[in-house]
CSV table of C-alpha atoms in Angstrom, one decimal:
chain,number,residue,atom,x,y,z
A,26,MET,CA,23.8,27.7,-4.1
A,27,GLU,CA,22.0,27.5,-0.7
A,28,ALA,CA,20.5,24.1,0.0
A,29,LYS,CA,16.7,23.9,-0.4
A,30,LYS,CA,14.6,23.4,2.7
A,31,SER,CA,11.4,21.3,3.0
A,32,LYS,CA,8.7,20.6,5.5
A,33,ALA,CA,8.6,16.9,6.3
A,34,ILE,CA,6.9,14.5,8.6
A,35,VAL,CA,9.5,13.1,10.9
A,36,PHE,CA,9.3,10.2,13.4
A,37,SER,CA,11.5,11.6,16.1
A,38,GLY,CA,11.1,8.8,18.6
A,39,VAL,CA,8.9,5.9,19.6
A,40,ASN,CA,5.3,7.2,19.1
A,41,GLN,CA,6.5,10.7,18.4
A,42,ILE,CA,5.6,12.5,15.2
A,43,GLU,CA,6.4,16.1,14.2
A,44,LEU,CA,6.4,18.3,11.2
A,45,ARG,CA,9.9,19.9,10.8
A,46,GLU,CA,12.1,21.6,8.3
A,47,VAL,CA,14.7,19.4,6.7
A,48,THR,CA,17.5,20.1,4.1
A,49,LEU,CA,17.4,18.5,0.7
A,50,LYS,CA,20.4,17.2,-1.2
A,51,PRO,CA,21.1,19.0,-4.5
A,52,VAL,CA,19.4,17.7,-7.6
A,53,SER,CA,22.0,15.7,-9.6
A,54,SER,CA,22.1,15.3,-13.4
A,55,THR,CA,19.9,12.2,-13.2
A,56,ASP,CA,17.5,13.4,-10.4
A,57,VAL,CA,14.1,15.1,-10.4
A,58,MET,CA,12.6,17.3,-7.7
A,59,VAL,CA,8.9,16.6,-6.9
A,60,GLU,CA,6.5,18.9,-5.1
A,61,THR,CA,4.2,16.7,-3.1
A,62,TRP,CA,0.5,17.1,-3.4
A,63,TRP,CA,-0.7,13.9,-1.6
A,64,SER,CA,0.9,11.2,0.5
A,65,SER,CA,-0.5,8.4,2.5
A,66,ILE,CA,0.1,6.2,5.6
A,67,SER,CA,1.3,2.6,5.5
A,68,THR,CA,-0.5,0.7,8.3
A,69,GLY,CA,2.1,-2.1,8.3
A,70,THR,CA,5.7,-0.9,7.9
A,71,GLU,CA,5.1,2.6,9.4
A,72,LYS,CA,3.2,1.3,12.4
A,73,MET,CA,6.1,-1.1,13.2
A,74,ALA,CA,8.6,1.7,12.6
A,75,LEU,CA,6.8,4.2,14.8
A,76,ASN,CA,6.7,1.6,17.6
A,77,GLY,CA,10.4,1.1,17.3
A,78,LEU,CA,10.1,-2.5,16.1
A,79,ILE,CA,12.4,-2.1,13.0
A,80,PRO,CA,15.9,-1.4,14.4
A,81,SER,CA,17.7,-1.4,11.1
A,82,PRO,CA,19.8,1.7,10.1
A,83,PRO,CA,17.2,3.5,7.9
A,84,PHE,CA,14.7,3.3,10.8
A,85,ILE,CA,17.0,4.9,13.4
A,86,PHE,CA,15.2,8.0,14.9
A,87,PRO,CA,14.7,10.6,13.7
A,88,PHE,CA,13.7,9.6,10.2
A,89,ILE,CA,11.2,10.5,7.4
A,90,PRO,CA,8.7,7.8,6.6
A,91,GLY,CA,6.6,7.2,3.5
A,92,TYR,CA,6.6,5.4,0.3
A,93,GLU,CA,3.2,6.4,-1.0
A,94,THR,CA,3.6,10.0,-2.5
A,95,VAL,CA,2.2,11.7,-5.5
A,96,GLY,CA,3.3,15.1,-6.7
A,97,ARG,CA,4.3,17.3,-9.6
A,98,ILE,CA,7.8,17.3,-11.1
A,99,VAL,CA,9.2,20.8,-10.6
A,100,GLU,CA,12.8,20.4,-11.5
A,101,ALA,CA,14.8,17.9,-13.6
A,102,GLY,CA,18.6,17.3,-13.8
A,103,ASP,CA,20.7,18.0,-16.9
A,104,HIS,CA,20.4,14.4,-18.1
A,105,VAL,CA,16.7,14.1,-17.6
A,106,ASN,CA,14.0,14.9,-20.2
A,107,GLN,CA,12.9,18.4,-19.4
A,108,GLY,CA,9.5,17.7,-20.8
A,109,LEU,CA,8.7,15.8,-17.6
A,110,ILE,CA,8.5,19.2,-15.7
A,111,GLY,CA,4.9,19.8,-14.8
A,112,LYS,CA,3.8,16.2,-14.9
A,113,PHE,CA,2.4,14.3,-12.0
A,114,ALA,CA,4.3,11.2,-10.8
A,115,TYR,CA,4.1,8.5,-8.1
A,116,VAL,CA,7.3,8.5,-6.0
A,117,ALA,CA,8.5,5.4,-4.1
A,118,GLY,CA,10.2,7.5,-1.4
A,119,SER,CA,13.4,9.4,-1.4
A,120,PHE,CA,16.8,9.4,0.3
A,121,GLY,CA,17.6,12.9,-0.8
A,122,TYR,CA,18.2,14.5,2.6
A,123,GLN,CA,21.2,15.9,4.3
A,124,ASP,CA,20.2,16.1,7.9
A,125,VAL,CA,17.8,13.3,8.7
A,126,ASN,CA,17.5,9.5,8.0
A,127,ALA,CA,15.1,8.4,5.4
A,128,ALA,CA,13.0,5.2,6.0
A,129,PHE,CA,11.6,5.4,2.4
A,130,GLY,CA,11.5,9.2,3.0
A,131,GLY,CA,8.4,10.1,0.9
A,132,ALA,CA,6.5,12.2,3.5
A,133,SER,CA,8.1,15.5,2.5
A,134,GLN,CA,6.8,18.7,0.8
A,135,TYR,CA,9.7,18.3,-1.7
A,136,LEU,CA,11.5,15.2,-2.8
A,137,VAL,CA,14.8,14.8,-4.6
A,138,CYS,CA,15.1,11.3,-6.1
A,139,PRO,CA,16.6,9.5,-9.1
A,140,LEU,CA,14.4,9.4,-12.2
A,141,GLU,CA,14.0,5.6,-11.9
A,142,SER,CA,12.2,6.1,-8.5
A,143,ILE,CA,9.2,7.8,-10.1
A,144,THR,CA,6.3,6.5,-12.2
A,145,VAL,CA,4.8,9.3,-14.4
A,146,LEU,CA,1.0,9.2,-14.0
A,147,ASP,CA,0.1,9.8,-17.7
A,148,GLY,CA,-3.3,8.4,-18.6
A,149,ILE,CA,-4.8,8.7,-15.1
A,150,ALA,CA,-7.5,11.4,-15.0
A,151,ASN,CA,-7.1,12.0,-11.3
A,152,PRO,CA,-3.4,11.8,-10.3
A,153,GLN,CA,-4.4,11.4,-6.7
A,154,CYS,CA,-5.2,7.7,-7.6
A,155,GLY,CA,-1.5,7.2,-8.1
A,156,ILE,CA,-1.4,6.8,-4.2
A,157,ALA,CA,-2.8,3.3,-4.9
A,158,LEU,CA,0.1,2.2,-7.2
A,159,PRO,CA,2.2,0.5,-4.4
A,160,LEU,CA,-0.8,-1.3,-2.9
A,161,GLY,CA,-2.1,-2.3,-6.3
A,162,ALA,CA,1.4,-3.5,-7.3
A,163,THR,CA,1.7,-5.5,-4.2
A,164,ALA,CA,-1.7,-7.1,-4.8
A,165,LEU,CA,-0.8,-7.7,-8.4
A,166,HIS,CA,2.4,-9.5,-7.5
A,167,ILE,CA,0.5,-11.7,-5.0
A,168,VAL,CA,-2.0,-12.6,-7.7
A,169,ASP,CA,0.7,-13.3,-10.2
A,170,LEU,CA,2.4,-15.7,-7.8
A,171,ALA,CA,-0.9,-17.4,-7.1
A,172,GLU,CA,-1.5,-18.2,-10.8
A,173,VAL,CA,-5.3,-17.7,-10.3
A,174,ARG,CA,-6.7,-18.4,-13.8
A,175,ASN,CA,-9.4,-21.1,-13.6
A,176,ARG,CA,-8.7,-21.6,-9.8
A,177,LYS,CA,-10.8,-21.2,-6.8
A,178,VAL,CA,-9.3,-18.4,-4.6
A,179,LEU,CA,-9.9,-17.7,-0.8
A,180,VAL,CA,-8.6,-14.3,0.4
A,181,LEU,CA,-8.3,-13.8,4.1
A,182,GLY,CA,-8.7,-10.1,5.1
A,183,GLN,CA,-10.1,-7.2,3.2
A,184,GLY,CA,-7.8,-4.5,4.0
A,185,ALA,CA,-6.7,-2.4,1.1
A,186,VAL,CA,-4.3,-5.0,-0.3
A,187,GLY,CA,-6.8,-7.8,0.2
A,188,ILE,CA,-9.6,-5.9,-1.5
A,189,LEU,CA,-7.3,-5.2,-4.5
A,190,ALA,CA,-6.1,-8.8,-4.6
A,191,ALA,CA,-9.7,-10.1,-4.7
A,192,ASP,CA,-10.5,-7.6,-7.5
A,193,LEU,CA,-7.4,-8.6,-9.5
A,194,ALA,CA,-8.0,-12.4,-9.0
A,195,LYS,CA,-11.4,-11.9,-10.6
A,196,ARG,CA,-10.0,-9.7,-13.3
A,197,PHE,CA,-7.3,-12.4,-14.1
A,198,GLY,CA,-9.7,-15.3,-14.5
A,199,ALA,CA,-10.3,-17.0,-11.1
A,200,SER,CA,-13.2,-19.2,-11.3
A,201,LEU,CA,-14.4,-18.2,-7.9
A,202,VAL,CA,-13.2,-15.6,-5.3
A,203,ALA,CA,-14.2,-15.9,-1.7
A,204,VAL,CA,-13.1,-13.5,1.1
A,205,THR,CA,-13.3,-13.5,4.9
A,206,GLU,CA,-13.3,-10.2,7.0
A,207,PRO,CA,-14.6,-9.4,10.4
A,208,HIS,CA,-15.2,-5.7,9.8
A,209,GLN,CA,-18.4,-5.3,7.8
A,210,ARG,CA,-17.6,-1.9,6.2
A,211,ARG,CA,-14.5,-3.5,4.6
A,212,LEU,CA,-16.5,-6.5,3.5
A,213,ASP,CA,-19.1,-4.2,1.9
A,214,VAL,CA,-16.4,-2.7,-0.4
A,215,SER,CA,-15.2,-6.1,-1.6
A,216,THR,CA,-16.3,-7.4,-5.1
A,217,ALA,CA,-15.7,-11.1,-4.2
A,218,ASP,CA,-18.2,-13.7,-5.2
A,219,ILE,CA,-18.6,-14.9,-1.7
A,220,ARG,CA,-18.0,-12.6,1.3
A,221,VAL,CA,-18.0,-14.0,4.8
A,222,ASN,CA,-18.0,-12.1,8.1
A,223,PRO,CA,-16.6,-14.8,10.6
A,224,GLU,CA,-18.2,-12.7,13.5
A,225,LYS,CA,-21.7,-13.1,12.0
A,226,GLN,CA,-21.5,-16.2,10.0
A,227,ASP,CA,-20.2,-19.8,10.4
A,228,VAL,CA,-17.3,-19.9,8.0
A,229,SER,CA,-17.6,-23.6,7.4
A,230,ALA,CA,-21.3,-23.3,6.5
A,231,ALA,CA,-20.6,-20.3,4.3
A,232,LEU,CA,-17.9,-22.1,2.4
A,233,ALA,CA,-19.6,-25.5,2.3
A,234,GLY,CA,-19.0,-27.4,-0.9
A,235,HIS,CA,-16.0,-25.5,-1.9
A,236,GLU,CA,-12.4,-26.7,-1.9
A,237,PHE,CA,-10.0,-23.9,-2.8
A,238,ASP,CA,-6.9,-24.2,-4.9
A,239,ILE,CA,-5.3,-21.0,-3.5
A,240,LEU,CA,-5.3,-19.2,-0.1
A,241,ILE,CA,-4.1,-15.6,0.0
A,242,ASP,CA,-3.5,-14.2,3.4
A,243,SER,CA,-3.5,-10.5,4.0
A,244,THR,CA,-4.3,-10.6,7.8
A,245,GLY,CA,-1.0,-11.6,9.4
A,246,ILE,CA,-3.1,-13.5,11.9
A,247,MET,CA,-1.8,-17.0,12.5
A,248,THR,CA,-5.2,-18.4,13.7
A,249,ALA,CA,-6.9,-17.0,10.7
A,250,ILE,CA,-4.4,-18.7,8.4
A,251,GLU,CA,-4.8,-22.0,10.2
A,252,THR,CA,-8.6,-21.8,9.8
A,253,GLY,CA,-8.2,-21.0,6.1
A,254,LEU,CA,-5.9,-24.0,5.5
A,255,ARG,CA,-9.0,-26.3,6.3
A,256,PHE,CA,-10.6,-25.1,3.0
A,257,LEU,CA,-7.6,-25.9,0.8
A,258,LYS,CA,-7.6,-29.0,-1.4
A,259,PHE,CA,-4.8,-31.4,-1.8
A,260,HIS,CA,-1.7,-29.7,-3.3
A,261,GLY,CA,-3.2,-26.3,-2.6
A,262,LYS,CA,-1.1,-23.2,-2.6
A,263,VAL,CA,-0.7,-20.5,0.2
A,264,ILE,CA,0.5,-17.0,-0.6
A,265,PHE,CA,1.6,-14.9,2.3
A,266,GLY,CA,0.8,-11.4,1.3
A,267,GLY,CA,2.1,-9.4,4.3
A,268,TYR,CA,5.1,-9.1,6.5
A,269,TYR,CA,5.3,-11.6,9.4
A,270,GLN,CA,7.6,-11.2,12.4
A,271,ARG,CA,7.2,-14.9,13.2
A,272,MET,CA,5.3,-17.9,11.6
A,273,ASN,CA,3.5,-20.2,13.9
A,274,ILE,CA,0.9,-22.5,12.3
A,275,ASP,CA,-0.1,-26.2,12.7
A,276,TYR,CA,2.1,-28.1,10.4
A,277,SER,CA,-0.2,-31.1,10.1
A,278,GLN,CA,-2.5,-29.6,7.6
A,279,ALA,CA,0.5,-28.6,5.4
A,280,PHE,CA,1.8,-32.1,5.7
A,281,ASN,CA,-1.4,-34.0,5.1
A,282,LYS,CA,-2.3,-31.9,2.0
A,283,GLU,CA,1.2,-31.4,0.7
A,284,LEU,CA,0.6,-27.7,0.5
A,285,SER,CA,2.9,-25.2,-1.1
A,286,PHE,CA,3.8,-21.9,0.7
A,287,ILE,CA,5.1,-18.8,-1.1
A,288,ALA,CA,6.1,-15.5,0.4
A,289,ALA,CA,5.3,-12.4,-1.6
A,290,ARG,CA,7.9,-9.8,-0.8
A,291,GLN,CA,6.6,-6.6,-2.5
A,292,TRP,CA,6.2,-6.2,-6.2
A,293,ALA,CA,8.1,-7.1,-9.3
A,294,LYS,CA,9.7,-4.8,-11.9
A,295,GLY,CA,7.1,-3.3,-14.1
A,296,ASP,CA,4.2,-3.9,-11.7
A,297,LEU,CA,3.8,-0.2,-10.8
A,298,ARG,CA,3.4,0.6,-14.5
A,299,ARG,CA,1.0,-2.3,-15.0
A,300,VAL,CA,-1.2,-1.0,-12.2
A,301,ARG,CA,-1.1,2.5,-13.7
A,302,GLU,CA,-2.4,1.1,-17.0
A,303,LEU,CA,-5.2,-0.9,-15.1
A,304,ILE,CA,-6.3,2.3,-13.2
A,305,GLY,CA,-6.1,4.4,-16.4
A,306,ALA,CA,-8.3,1.9,-18.3
A,307,GLY,CA,-10.9,1.8,-15.5
A,308,LYS,CA,-10.1,-1.9,-14.7
A,309,ILE,CA,-9.2,-1.1,-11.0
A,310,ASN,CA,-11.3,1.2,-8.8
A,311,ALA,CA,-8.4,2.6,-6.8
A,312,GLU,CA,-10.5,5.3,-5.2
A,313,LYS,CA,-12.6,2.9,-3.2
A,314,ILE,CA,-9.8,2.3,-0.8
A,315,PHE,CA,-9.3,6.1,0.0
A,316,THR,CA,-11.6,6.3,3.0
A,317,HIS,CA,-10.1,9.1,5.2
A,318,GLN,CA,-8.2,12.3,4.6
A,319,CYS,CA,-6.4,15.1,6.6
A,320,THR,CA,-4.0,17.9,5.8
A,321,VAL,CA,-0.3,18.0,6.7
A,322,ASP,CA,-1.2,20.8,9.2
A,323,ASP,CA,-3.7,18.7,11.1
A,324,ASN,CA,-2.7,16.7,14.3
A,325,LEU,CA,-0.5,14.1,12.7
A,326,MET,CA,-0.3,11.8,15.7
A,327,GLU,CA,-4.1,11.6,15.6
A,328,ALA,CA,-4.1,10.9,11.8
A,329,TYR,CA,-1.5,8.2,12.1
A,330,SER,CA,-3.3,6.7,15.1
A,331,GLN,CA,-6.5,6.5,13.3
A,332,ALA,CA,-4.9,5.0,10.2
A,333,PHE,CA,-3.2,2.4,12.4
A,334,SER,CA,-6.2,1.4,14.6
A,335,ASP,CA,-9.5,2.3,13.0
A,336,PRO,CA,-10.7,-0.8,11.0
A,337,ASP,CA,-12.9,1.6,8.8
A,338,CYS,CA,-9.8,3.4,7.7
A,339,LEU,CA,-8.4,1.6,4.7
A,340,LYS,CA,-6.2,4.4,3.5
A,341,MET,CA,-5.6,7.8,5.0
A,342,ILE,CA,-4.7,10.4,2.4
A,343,ILE,CA,-2.6,13.4,3.6
A,344,HIS,CA,-3.1,16.6,1.6
A,345,TRP,CA,0.0,18.8,1.3
A,346,LYS,CA,-1.7,21.6,-0.7
A,347,HIS,CA,-5.0,23.2,0.2
A,348,GLY,CA,-7.9,25.1,-1.4
A,349,ASP,CA,-6.9,27.6,-4.0
A,350,GLU,CA,-3.3,26.8,-3.6
A,351,ALA,CA,-3.9,23.5,-5.3
A,352,GLY,CA,-4.9,25.4,-8.4
A,353,GLU,CA,-6.5,22.6,-10.3
A,354,HIS,CA,-9.6,20.5,-10.4
A,355,PHE,CA,-9.6,16.8,-10.9
A,356,PRO,CA,-12.4,14.3,-11.1
A,357,THR,CA,-13.7,13.8,-7.6
A,358,CYS,CA,-12.1,11.1,-5.6
A,359,ASN,CA,-14.3,9.0,-3.4
A,360,THR,CA,-12.7,10.1,-0.2
A,361,GLY,CA,-14.4,11.2,3.1
A,362,ASN,CA,-14.4,10.8,6.8
């Protein structure tokens, strides 16, 4: 049988993106093939990868990026339940290519991947919301590590993960959630009890009278973290919610307050399904982080550049199917430019 071809987004060199044809590996007995409807852009890992800052083997150019993909299962291996065909699923990337590296590999028209790499989106009215599963699971893992119940929580940064972390902290019983964010449109989306724009407000005045049990960082900015440490109480806890190439903060505050520091790697087993249930039950508004959209046939370099640099762009959704080709109507997602 002739190998199946697929369109894919390929990072072909530093700051070089192209849409090219790639060759898929055959579907094994425990694999599924998914036809992509939507994918998205990671503003952390993918930005570093496109700039050539991750030299490990999966990121050797050329490679297919992407771990935020939702599509419909179109083929299932002999040892897979054939009833899954036709269902929508979130796919955490794919290594199923013959002629190109896969750095997660989810940005492809078709994906071949093991069954355990997918999360079926049963119970979610609009399967596009499955794009939020990895960010929601990351935020959920952060909040689990923070043990927020009956605690005062300060979240630095209201990007997509920070917004969801603040939502989940409230959902899981934090007594108070405060956030800081210098971009007003991001701050406006937040549901935190106290929202502080450090470019317009004095942070010390805005947080006066509060000592926080937990600091969650989703900025990656060392100066912001140092400032945030001032508001932690003795024996406070710091959760690092991003990826940091290097840590450089004043140790004296950690020493004087005997602070604890925890790095949140990604998400724990089962978190993707937990987020799916929260979205399905209406307990997480995933759509509010979908702020921008494009199609796979648009200027991809412009789309990625906007996702990486525009502070108003929380999450860029890439549409792989258009107009009548999509063939189905789902409840409207709150997306727009």
